[in-house]
Tab-separated table of C-alpha atoms in Angstrom:
chain	number	residue	atom	x	y	z
A	1	MET	CA	-15.051	-139.504	65.228
A	2	LEU	CA	-18.543	-140.069	67.373
A	3	TRP	CA	-20.613	-140.590	63.922
A	4	ILE	CA	-17.854	-143.398	63.132
A	5	SER	CA	-16.361	-144.827	66.504
A	6	VAL	CA	-20.343	-144.784	68.686
A	7	PRO	CA	-22.353	-147.629	66.193
A	8	THR	CA	-19.338	-149.397	66.164
A	9	ILE	CA	-18.857	-149.883	69.577
A	10	VAL	CA	-22.521	-150.436	70.149
A	11	THR	CA	-22.817	-153.014	67.301
A	12	TYR	CA	-19.812	-154.761	69.099
A	13	GLY	CA	-21.481	-154.496	72.468
A	14	ILE	CA	-24.674	-156.053	71.270
A	15	THR	CA	-22.671	-159.023	68.986
A	16	PHE	CA	-21.049	-159.952	72.106
A	17	ILE	CA	-23.923	-159.988	74.482
A	18	VAL	CA	-26.643	-161.601	71.862
A	19	GLY	CA	-24.116	-163.755	70.839
A	20	THR	CA	-22.367	-165.253	73.598
A	21	PHE	CA	-25.472	-165.826	74.847
A	22	GLY	CA	-27.033	-167.117	71.797
A	23	ASN	CA	-24.250	-169.945	71.027
A	24	ALA	CA	-23.656	-170.929	74.492
A	25	LEU	CA	-27.477	-171.516	74.668
A	26	VAL	CA	-27.202	-173.741	71.276
A	27	LEU	CA	-24.566	-175.665	73.140
A	28	PHE	CA	-26.091	-175.980	76.116
A	29	CYS	CA	-29.749	-177.547	74.464
A	30	THR	CA	-27.375	-179.882	72.171
A	31	VAL	CA	-26.011	-181.660	75.245
A	32	ARG	CA	-28.942	-181.305	77.623
A	33	TYR	CA	-31.836	-182.537	75.673
A	34	LYS	CA	-31.971	-185.831	73.774
A	35	ARG	CA	-34.603	-184.118	70.865
A	36	LEU	CA	-31.429	-182.494	69.670
A	37	ARG	CA	-29.197	-185.165	69.535
A	38	ALA	CA	-28.822	-185.565	65.676
A	39	ALA	CA	-25.896	-185.654	63.135
A	40	THR	CA	-26.995	-182.136	62.024
A	41	THR	CA	-27.432	-180.720	65.644
A	42	TYR	CA	-24.027	-181.436	66.559
A	43	TYR	CA	-22.737	-180.026	63.549
A	44	LEU	CA	-24.539	-176.659	64.348
A	45	ALA	CA	-23.722	-176.820	67.736
A	46	SER	CA	-19.748	-176.928	65.997
A	47	LEU	CA	-20.844	-174.012	64.451
A	48	ALA	CA	-22.142	-172.633	67.760
A	49	ALA	CA	-18.902	-173.402	69.125
A	50	ALA	CA	-16.337	-171.474	66.795
A	51	ASP	CA	-18.770	-168.530	66.919
A	52	LEU	CA	-18.566	-168.276	70.223
A	53	ILE	CA	-14.991	-167.910	70.272
A	54	ILE	CA	-15.477	-164.966	68.210
A	55	CYS	CA	-18.020	-163.613	70.377
A	56	SER	CA	-16.075	-163.997	73.590
A	57	VAL	CA	-12.455	-163.680	72.605
A	58	CYS	CA	-12.482	-161.625	69.344
A	59	VAL	CA	-15.226	-158.967	69.718
A	60	PRO	CA	-13.654	-157.728	73.146
A	61	ILE	CA	-10.255	-157.362	72.040
A	62	ARG	CA	-10.954	-155.771	68.668
A	63	THR	CA	-13.737	-153.185	70.291
A	64	ALA	CA	-10.374	-152.584	72.958
A	65	GLU	CA	-8.713	-151.413	69.986
A	66	TYR	CA	-10.899	-147.995	69.569
A	67	PHE	CA	-9.932	-147.403	72.594
A	68	LEU	CA	-5.918	-148.060	73.058
A	69	PRO	CA	-3.547	-145.821	70.945
A	70	GLN	CA	-1.758	-148.987	70.044
A	71	TRP	CA	-1.732	-152.669	70.520
A	72	GLU	CA	-0.813	-153.727	74.339
A	73	LEU	CA	-0.837	-157.089	74.231
A	74	GLY	CA	2.223	-158.112	72.801
A	75	MET	CA	3.796	-160.040	69.781
A	76	PHE	CA	2.158	-163.729	71.111
A	77	MET	CA	-1.805	-162.036	71.502
A	78	CYS	CA	-1.291	-160.283	67.798
A	79	LYS	CA	-0.590	-163.758	66.298
A	80	ALA	CA	-3.081	-165.456	68.410
A	81	ILE	CA	-6.142	-163.724	67.968
A	82	ALA	CA	-5.482	-163.305	64.675
A	83	PHE	CA	-5.091	-167.261	64.282
A	84	VAL	CA	-8.229	-167.421	66.577
A	85	GLN	CA	-10.231	-165.732	64.427
A	86	LEU	CA	-9.517	-167.066	60.726
A	87	SER	CA	-9.689	-170.560	62.526
A	88	SER	CA	-13.106	-170.022	63.369
A	89	VAL	CA	-14.311	-168.583	60.193
A	90	VAL	CA	-12.750	-171.622	58.188
A	91	CYS	CA	-14.322	-173.809	60.709
A	92	SER	CA	-17.712	-172.363	59.988
A	93	VAL	CA	-17.638	-172.434	56.269
A	94	LEU	CA	-15.848	-176.174	56.428
A	95	THR	CA	-18.704	-177.112	59.118
A	96	LEU	CA	-21.631	-175.597	56.667
A	97	THR	CA	-20.022	-177.736	53.985
A	98	ALA	CA	-20.297	-180.877	56.073
A	99	ILE	CA	-23.925	-180.236	56.830
A	100	SER	CA	-24.388	-179.983	53.109
A	101	ILE	CA	-22.753	-183.259	52.364
A	102	GLU	CA	-24.781	-185.241	55.308
A	103	ARG	CA	-27.912	-183.797	54.069
A	104	TYR	CA	-26.599	-184.743	50.621
A	105	TYR	CA	-26.679	-188.195	51.433
A	106	ALA	CA	-29.616	-187.958	54.081
A	107	ILE	CA	-31.992	-186.991	51.035
A	108	LEU	CA	-30.526	-188.393	47.888
A	109	HIS	CA	-28.669	-191.650	49.092
A	110	PRO	CA	-30.849	-192.586	52.096
A	111	MET	CA	-29.654	-196.481	52.613
A	112	LYS	CA	-25.702	-194.774	52.428
A	113	ALA	CA	-27.133	-192.683	55.035
A	114	LYS	CA	-27.680	-195.147	57.865
A	115	SER	CA	-24.109	-195.707	57.447
A	116	VAL	CA	-22.264	-193.090	56.384
A	117	CYS	CA	-24.105	-190.334	58.956
A	118	THR	CA	-23.732	-191.977	61.920
A	119	LEU	CA	-23.509	-189.952	65.564
A	120	GLY	CA	-20.228	-191.755	65.831
A	121	ARG	CA	-18.499	-190.713	62.706
A	122	THR	CA	-20.442	-187.101	63.029
A	123	ARG	CA	-17.888	-186.869	65.774
A	124	LYS	CA	-15.014	-187.801	63.940
A	125	ILE	CA	-15.984	-185.253	61.110
A	126	MET	CA	-16.023	-182.779	63.631
A	127	ALA	CA	-12.566	-183.608	64.919
A	128	GLY	CA	-11.266	-183.672	61.622
A	129	VAL	CA	-12.938	-179.975	60.299
A	130	TRP	CA	-11.274	-178.928	63.756
A	131	ILE	CA	-8.186	-180.033	63.094
A	132	MET	CA	-8.656	-179.087	59.048
A	133	ALA	CA	-9.715	-175.386	59.909
A	134	LEU	CA	-6.500	-175.180	62.059
A	135	ILE	CA	-4.230	-176.244	59.256
A	136	LEU	CA	-5.680	-173.821	56.551
A	137	SER	CA	-5.642	-171.068	59.371
A	138	SER	CA	-1.609	-171.487	60.107
A	139	PRO	CA	-0.260	-169.131	56.627
A	140	ILE	CA	-1.540	-166.118	59.419
A	141	LEU	CA	0.788	-167.025	62.163
A	142	TYR	CA	3.459	-166.032	59.715
A	143	GLY	CA	2.049	-162.740	58.304
A	144	GLN	CA	0.795	-161.338	61.127
A	145	THR	CA	2.895	-159.431	63.156
A	146	LEU	CA	3.262	-155.976	65.349
A	147	VAL	CA	4.546	-153.369	63.058
A	148	GLY	CA	5.918	-150.115	64.429
A	149	TYR	CA	4.750	-146.455	62.975
A	150	PRO	CA	7.674	-143.992	64.848
A	151	ILE	CA	5.988	-140.774	66.246
A	152	SER	CA	8.779	-138.720	67.566
A	153	PRO	CA	12.648	-139.722	68.250
A	154	ASP	CA	11.529	-140.988	71.491
A	155	LEU	CA	7.780	-142.546	70.568
A	156	THR	CA	7.121	-145.410	68.116
A	157	VAL	CA	3.147	-146.754	68.059
A	158	TYR	CA	3.240	-150.622	67.470
A	159	HIS	CA	-0.260	-152.015	65.534
A	160	CYS	CA	-0.689	-155.728	64.826
A	161	GLN	CA	-1.832	-156.212	61.144
A	162	PRO	CA	-0.782	-158.525	58.569
A	163	THR	CA	2.447	-157.769	57.137
A	164	TRP	CA	4.384	-159.593	54.037
A	165	PRO	CA	7.869	-160.033	52.854
A	166	SER	CA	6.508	-158.477	49.440
A	167	VAL	CA	3.262	-157.873	47.370
A	168	VAL	CA	3.481	-161.293	46.210
A	169	TYR	CA	3.121	-162.663	49.187
A	170	HIS	CA	0.311	-161.041	50.141
A	171	GLN	CA	-1.321	-161.537	46.766
A	172	VAL	CA	-0.902	-165.349	47.080
A	173	TYR	CA	-1.914	-165.574	50.724
A	174	ILE	CA	-5.551	-163.421	49.505
A	175	VAL	CA	-5.785	-165.576	46.426
A	176	TYR	CA	-5.534	-168.290	48.678
A	177	GLY	CA	-8.010	-167.582	51.233
A	178	ALA	CA	-10.829	-166.838	48.622
A	179	LEU	CA	-10.256	-170.192	46.677
A	180	VAL	CA	-9.568	-172.681	49.038
A	181	ILE	CA	-10.640	-171.046	52.457
A	182	PHE	CA	-14.222	-169.684	50.738
A	183	LEU	CA	-15.075	-170.438	46.701
A	184	LEU	CA	-14.526	-173.949	46.962
A	185	PRO	CA	-16.345	-174.992	49.554
A	186	PHE	CA	-19.227	-172.882	48.538
A	187	ILE	CA	-19.324	-174.370	44.956
A	188	VAL	CA	-19.629	-177.786	46.886
A	189	MET	CA	-22.489	-175.965	48.873
A	190	VAL	CA	-24.528	-174.994	46.259
A	191	TYR	CA	-24.313	-178.381	44.410
A	192	THR	CA	-25.304	-180.621	47.330
A	193	TYR	CA	-28.403	-178.116	47.740
A	194	GLY	CA	-29.145	-177.633	44.602
A	195	ARG	CA	-29.710	-181.529	44.191
A	196	ILE	CA	-31.508	-181.352	47.501
A	197	CYS	CA	-33.327	-178.837	46.762
A	198	ARG	CA	-34.585	-180.949	43.318
A	199	THR	CA	-35.340	-183.745	44.814
A	200	LEU	CA	-37.625	-182.585	47.591
A	201	TRP	CA	-39.510	-179.843	45.466
A	202	VAL	CA	-40.174	-182.775	42.732
A	203	SER	CA	-40.960	-185.082	45.878
A	204	ASN	CA	-42.932	-182.536	46.942
A	205	LYS	CA	-45.479	-182.999	44.102
A	206	LEU	CA	-46.332	-186.712	45.312
A	207	LEU	CA	-47.008	-186.036	48.693
A	208	ASP	CA	-48.472	-182.463	48.311
A	209	VAL	CA	-51.290	-182.475	51.459
A	210	MET	CA	-51.146	-179.139	52.230
A	211	THR	CA	-54.927	-178.599	53.939
A	212	GLN	CA	-56.966	-175.813	52.510
A	213	GLY	CA	-60.730	-175.140	52.927
A	214	GLN	CA	-62.526	-175.499	50.239
A	215	ALA	CA	-66.403	-174.297	50.136
A	216	GLY	CA	-69.248	-176.283	49.010
A	217	HIS	CA	-68.002	-179.517	49.585
A	218	HIS	CA	-69.367	-182.273	51.293
A	219	GLN	CA	-67.670	-183.881	54.050
A	220	PRO	CA	-65.671	-186.688	53.386
A	221	THR	CA	-67.552	-189.761	54.801
A	222	GLN	CA	-66.361	-193.016	53.905
A	223	CYS	CA	-63.000	-194.668	53.522
A	224	ARG	CA	-62.391	-197.351	50.817
A	225	LEU	CA	-59.412	-198.797	49.105
A	226	GLN	CA	-58.602	-199.206	45.631
A	227	PRO	CA	-55.025	-200.238	43.767
A	228	PRO	CA	-53.832	-196.946	41.882
A	229	PRO	CA	-52.884	-197.819	38.238
A	230	MET	CA	-48.983	-198.686	37.520
A	231	GLY	CA	-47.219	-195.176	36.948
A	232	LEU	CA	-50.465	-193.219	37.858
A	233	VAL	CA	-50.085	-191.013	40.922
A	234	VAL	CA	-53.921	-190.646	42.591
A	235	ARG	CA	-54.951	-187.537	43.547
A	236	VAL	CA	-57.109	-187.525	46.579
A	237	ARG	CA	-59.331	-184.667	47.582
A	238	GLY	CA	-61.641	-183.775	50.183
A	239	SER	CA	-63.676	-180.958	51.834
A	240	THR	CA	-60.611	-179.639	53.435
A	241	ALA	CA	-57.687	-180.970	52.085
A	242	HIS	CA	-56.047	-182.287	48.706
A	243	SER	CA	-53.494	-184.352	48.204
A	244	SER	CA	-52.030	-186.940	46.132
A	245	SER	CA	-50.428	-189.642	47.434
A	246	SER	CA	-49.045	-192.794	46.623
A	247	TYR	CA	-49.425	-195.990	48.801
A	248	ARG	CA	-47.876	-199.587	48.939
A	249	ASP	CA	-50.843	-201.119	49.365
A	250	GLY	CA	-53.121	-198.938	47.786
A	251	THR	CA	-54.428	-195.814	47.818
A	252	VAL	CA	-57.153	-193.869	49.882
A	253	VAL	CA	-60.170	-192.515	48.426
A	254	PHE	CA	-62.677	-190.296	50.123
A	255	SER	CA	-66.269	-190.661	49.125
A	256	ASN	CA	-69.478	-188.284	49.840
A	257	ASP	CA	-72.645	-189.845	51.365
A	258	ASN	CA	-73.931	-189.619	47.629
A	259	GLY	CA	-71.807	-192.048	46.874
A	260	SER	CA	-69.997	-189.719	44.454
A	261	SER	CA	-66.094	-189.816	44.575
A	262	ALA	CA	-63.645	-187.155	45.766
A	263	SER	CA	-60.991	-188.345	43.649
A	264	PRO	CA	-60.532	-187.610	40.235
A	265	TRP	CA	-59.549	-191.007	39.019
A	266	ARG	CA	-62.412	-192.807	40.225
A	267	ARG	CA	-62.432	-196.593	39.407
A	268	PRO	CA	-65.817	-198.580	39.604
A	269	LYS	CA	-66.299	-201.125	42.218
A	270	PRO	CA	-64.162	-200.125	45.548
A	271	THR	CA	-63.527	-202.276	48.115
A	272	PHE	CA	-64.260	-200.338	51.425
A	273	MET	CA	-61.761	-201.079	54.108
A	274	PRO	CA	-61.967	-201.551	58.001
A	275	HIS	CA	-61.369	-198.632	59.634
A	276	ARG	CA	-58.076	-199.912	61.303
A	277	ARG	CA	-56.773	-200.913	58.620
A	278	CYS	CA	-57.929	-197.251	56.888
A	279	ALA	CA	-56.642	-195.351	59.982
A	280	ARG	CA	-53.152	-197.019	59.584
A	281	ILE	CA	-52.797	-195.952	55.862
A	282	VAL	CA	-53.756	-192.863	56.475
A	283	ASN	CA	-51.533	-191.868	59.554
A	284	ARG	CA	-48.566	-193.597	57.512
A	285	ASN	CA	-49.080	-190.760	54.941
A	286	LEU	CA	-49.576	-188.383	57.442
A	287	GLU	CA	-46.170	-189.291	58.833
A	288	THR	CA	-44.483	-189.280	55.751
A	289	PHE	CA	-45.517	-186.216	54.919
A	290	ARG	CA	-44.308	-184.834	58.188
A	291	GLU	CA	-41.307	-186.189	57.400
A	292	GLN	CA	-40.985	-184.374	54.717
A	293	GLN	CA	-42.341	-181.293	55.671
A	294	GLY	CA	-39.592	-181.065	58.433
A	295	ARG	CA	-36.682	-182.120	56.071
A	296	LYS	CA	-37.892	-179.041	53.866
A	297	GLN	CA	-38.219	-176.735	56.671
A	298	LEU	CA	-34.398	-177.618	57.722
A	299	ILE	CA	-33.338	-177.743	54.411
A	300	LYS	CA	-34.598	-173.732	54.127
A	301	MET	CA	-33.105	-172.759	57.692
A	302	LEU	CA	-30.170	-174.274	56.517
A	303	ILE	CA	-29.755	-172.149	53.164
A	304	VAL	CA	-30.647	-169.032	55.179
A	305	VAL	CA	-27.805	-169.524	57.674
A	306	ILE	CA	-25.404	-169.926	54.542
A	307	ALA	CA	-27.098	-166.700	52.972
A	308	LEU	CA	-26.434	-164.968	55.955
A	309	PHE	CA	-22.930	-165.905	56.382
A	310	ALA	CA	-22.220	-165.209	52.919
A	311	ILE	CA	-23.620	-162.054	53.143
A	312	CYS	CA	-21.722	-161.116	55.895
A	313	TRP	CA	-18.159	-162.059	54.791
A	314	VAL	CA	-18.170	-162.317	51.660
A	315	PRO	CA	-17.587	-157.967	51.304
A	316	LEU	CA	-14.848	-157.739	53.534
A	317	LEU	CA	-13.432	-160.765	51.237
A	318	LEU	CA	-13.448	-158.761	48.056
A	319	LEU	CA	-12.449	-155.343	49.649
A	320	ASN	CA	-9.351	-157.557	50.713
A	321	ILE	CA	-8.831	-158.892	47.261
A	322	LEU	CA	-9.345	-155.072	45.935
A	323	LYS	CA	-6.829	-153.817	48.363
A	324	ALA	CA	-4.558	-156.511	47.156
A	325	PHE	CA	-4.062	-155.624	43.927
A	326	ASP	CA	-4.143	-152.501	44.009
A	327	ALA	CA	-7.594	-151.948	42.610
A	328	VAL	CA	-8.801	-149.355	45.302
A	329	ASN	CA	-6.578	-146.907	47.448
A	330	PRO	CA	-6.312	-148.467	51.061
A	331	TYR	CA	-5.247	-145.131	52.797
A	332	THR	CA	-8.458	-143.293	51.534
A	333	PRO	CA	-10.940	-142.298	54.239
A	334	GLU	CA	-13.833	-144.422	52.398
A	335	VAL	CA	-11.864	-147.771	52.221
A	336	TYR	CA	-10.989	-147.218	56.041
A	337	TYR	CA	-14.737	-146.814	56.478
A	338	MET	CA	-15.502	-149.723	54.622
A	339	GLY	CA	-13.034	-151.626	56.014
A	340	ILE	CA	-15.024	-150.972	59.736
A	341	ALA	CA	-18.030	-151.619	58.265
A	342	PHE	CA	-17.093	-155.164	56.528
A	343	GLN	CA	-15.380	-156.288	60.036
A	344	LEU	CA	-18.587	-155.475	62.020
A	345	MET	CA	-20.889	-157.267	59.670
A	346	GLY	CA	-18.505	-160.573	59.201
A	347	TYR	CA	-18.902	-159.990	63.281
A	348	VAL	CA	-22.572	-160.240	63.474
A	349	ASN	CA	-22.819	-163.253	61.886
A	350	SER	CA	-21.648	-164.680	64.721
A	351	CYS	CA	-24.836	-163.866	66.369
A	352	VAL	CA	-27.534	-164.333	64.083
A	353	ASN	CA	-27.354	-168.316	64.017
A	354	PRO	CA	-29.149	-168.643	67.157
A	355	LEU	CA	-31.950	-166.359	66.230
A	356	CYS	CA	-32.736	-168.160	62.478
A	357	TYR	CA	-32.268	-171.584	64.599
A	358	ALA	CA	-35.012	-169.929	66.886
A	359	PHE	CA	-37.375	-168.752	64.277
A	360	MET	CA	-37.371	-171.533	61.902
A	361	SER	CA	-36.658	-174.670	63.592
A	362	LYS	CA	-39.214	-175.765	66.299
A	363	ASN	CA	-37.645	-177.806	67.906
A	364	PHE	CA	-34.887	-175.533	68.682
A	365	ARG	CA	-37.619	-173.138	69.750
A	366	GLN	CA	-38.904	-175.008	72.252
A	367	VAL	CA	-35.634	-176.588	73.832
A	368	TYR	CA	-34.310	-172.222	74.148
A	369	LEU	CA	-37.703	-171.710	76.054
A	370	ARG	CA	-37.474	-174.876	77.787
A	371	ALA	CA	-33.968	-173.933	78.851
A	372	ILE	CA	-34.656	-170.306	79.914
A	373	GLY	CA	-37.634	-171.915	82.066
A	374	TRP	CA	-40.438	-170.560	80.029
A	375	PRO	CA	-43.679	-171.738	81.505
A	376	CYS	CA	-44.952	-174.084	78.264
A	377	ASP	CA	-46.624	-176.540	78.634
A	378	ALA	CA	-46.847	-177.441	74.716
A	379	PHE	CA	-43.338	-178.420	75.039
A	380	HIS	CA	-44.321	-181.761	76.945
A	381	ARG	CA	-46.680	-181.923	73.849
A	382	MET	CA	-44.408	-181.534	70.791
A	383	SER	CA	-46.316	-178.525	69.551
A	384	SER	CA	-45.120	-174.744	69.378
A	385	CYS	CA	-44.925	-172.730	72.425
A	386	THR	CA	-47.486	-169.336	72.053
A	387	SER	CA	-46.618	-166.206	74.236
A	388	THR	CA	-49.883	-165.213	75.888
A	389	SER	CA	-48.420	-161.518	77.076
A	390	SER	CA	-48.337	-159.998	73.095
A	391	GLY	CA	-51.935	-161.083	72.804
A	392	SER	CA	-53.638	-164.065	71.611
A	393	ARG	CA	-52.806	-165.876	68.598
A	394	ARG	CA	-55.048	-167.588	66.355
A	395	THR	CA	-53.721	-171.140	64.732
A	396	MET	CA	-54.882	-173.081	62.149
A	397	ALA	CA	-54.680	-177.112	62.469
A	398	THR	CA	-56.126	-179.538	60.535
A	399	LYS	CA	-55.852	-183.225	62.099
A	400	MET	CA	-57.295	-186.729	61.256
A	401	THR	CA	-59.817	-187.699	63.655
A	402	PHE	CA	-61.159	-190.994	63.661
A	403	PHE	CA	-64.147	-191.792	65.798
A	404	SER	CA	-64.802	-194.954	67.624
A	405	GLU	CA	-68.441	-196.592	66.868
A	406	SER	CA	-69.913	-195.193	70.466
A	407	HIS	CA	-68.884	-191.428	68.871
A	408	ILE	CA	-70.694	-192.452	65.561
A	409	SER	CA	-73.133	-194.525	66.288
A	410	PRO	CA	-75.673	-192.489	64.523
A	411	ASN	CA	-73.908	-192.204	61.179
A	412	ARG	CA	-72.562	-195.691	61.297
A	413	ASP	CA	-72.656	-197.403	58.578
A	414	PRO	CA	-73.486	-201.363	58.830
A	415	ALA	CA	-71.668	-202.233	55.783
A	416	THR	CA	-68.130	-200.561	56.497
A	417	GLY	CA	-68.012	-200.125	59.772
A	418	PRO	CA	-66.705	-196.335	61.594
A	419	ARG	CA	-66.617	-193.953	58.596
A	420	LEU	CA	-63.666	-191.728	58.355
A	421	GLN	CA	-63.931	-187.779	58.635
A	422	MET	CA	-61.573	-185.111	58.624
A	423	GLU	CA	-62.271	-182.363	60.924
A	424	SER	CA	-60.607	-178.974	60.805
A	425	THR	CA	-60.504	-176.987	63.838
A	426	LEU	CA	-59.055	-172.976	64.815
């Protein structure tokens, strides 16, 4: 039937091309560029390796099955392909679980993470993940076999499929796969990312320096220091930004030329700070904010990766459970077509992760463009690349600028030295 075969073959072809190129690019960039050599990136490289195996080995063979009347590769390849495919899927699940645990330690227990989340330990964990995936996938070697279907007295057609000695064996295997290989790891991931999100979003209230233009306010022009009360988070407000931040040695408060404070917790007789010291405090806070935002973006990307994995593989898992317990008739056309579609969804998952990294991670996007020879000078400045072929794109960036005496000599305050100003640019 063309309306089934053509979309299936086209999807397999796209998955093979995009998945093989994308995952190979992830592995190349991880090895080639030092900026990606971090614990989480190594885990993502392991995930890319598992996806690359599925795209480059399993997808072509499954595609060939649509053109062959029977399995032509023999018993060994029948078992090997099923084992390789299941091992890659299990490795992906265990890798995602390991990433969630690594992020859990890095964010909730940063002191322990210094000794636990090292690159050397990460390599050992990755090796353990692959070994565990091979062990957990080994039962399929027993169940996968060639089944002969007599067409005539002189002709028997063989198909590669799982066959168990009894229904109970099949049901035990399906339950084992659902619980041990999928459900338990996902419970761990839900717990760890739940704790991580709660910690990040609560702490974000203390580091809320998202820039928003506010009309009707004057530019902050003076930088002064006053100690925050115990247990009180001082909120700093300016003409182009508002934030809440805590400092170890004081709190930066911006004021206007008329002396009015931009902070709702103004205390009397503030002490003016030297320009350089003020700059250090503000820069330290901005670095903390950037680190916090980077962590949040990474967690968002990882959650999207997990969600895509679940969306692509859980339908096939549920269908296999229903078929094993006779909840559906596996010989109806509807169930047959559902099996084809759900298998395609699982394979498509192996090619979407590199696209997810490109759209949600600036570092991956930059090294992707660098690896394929894209002329992007912004890569060297650690800023986002913008393609000019699709038209000009306006981006808003807000930066803290400390003017030297030569630049602000007309506005220099003789008592406090150069003033700290905020500048908003397009």
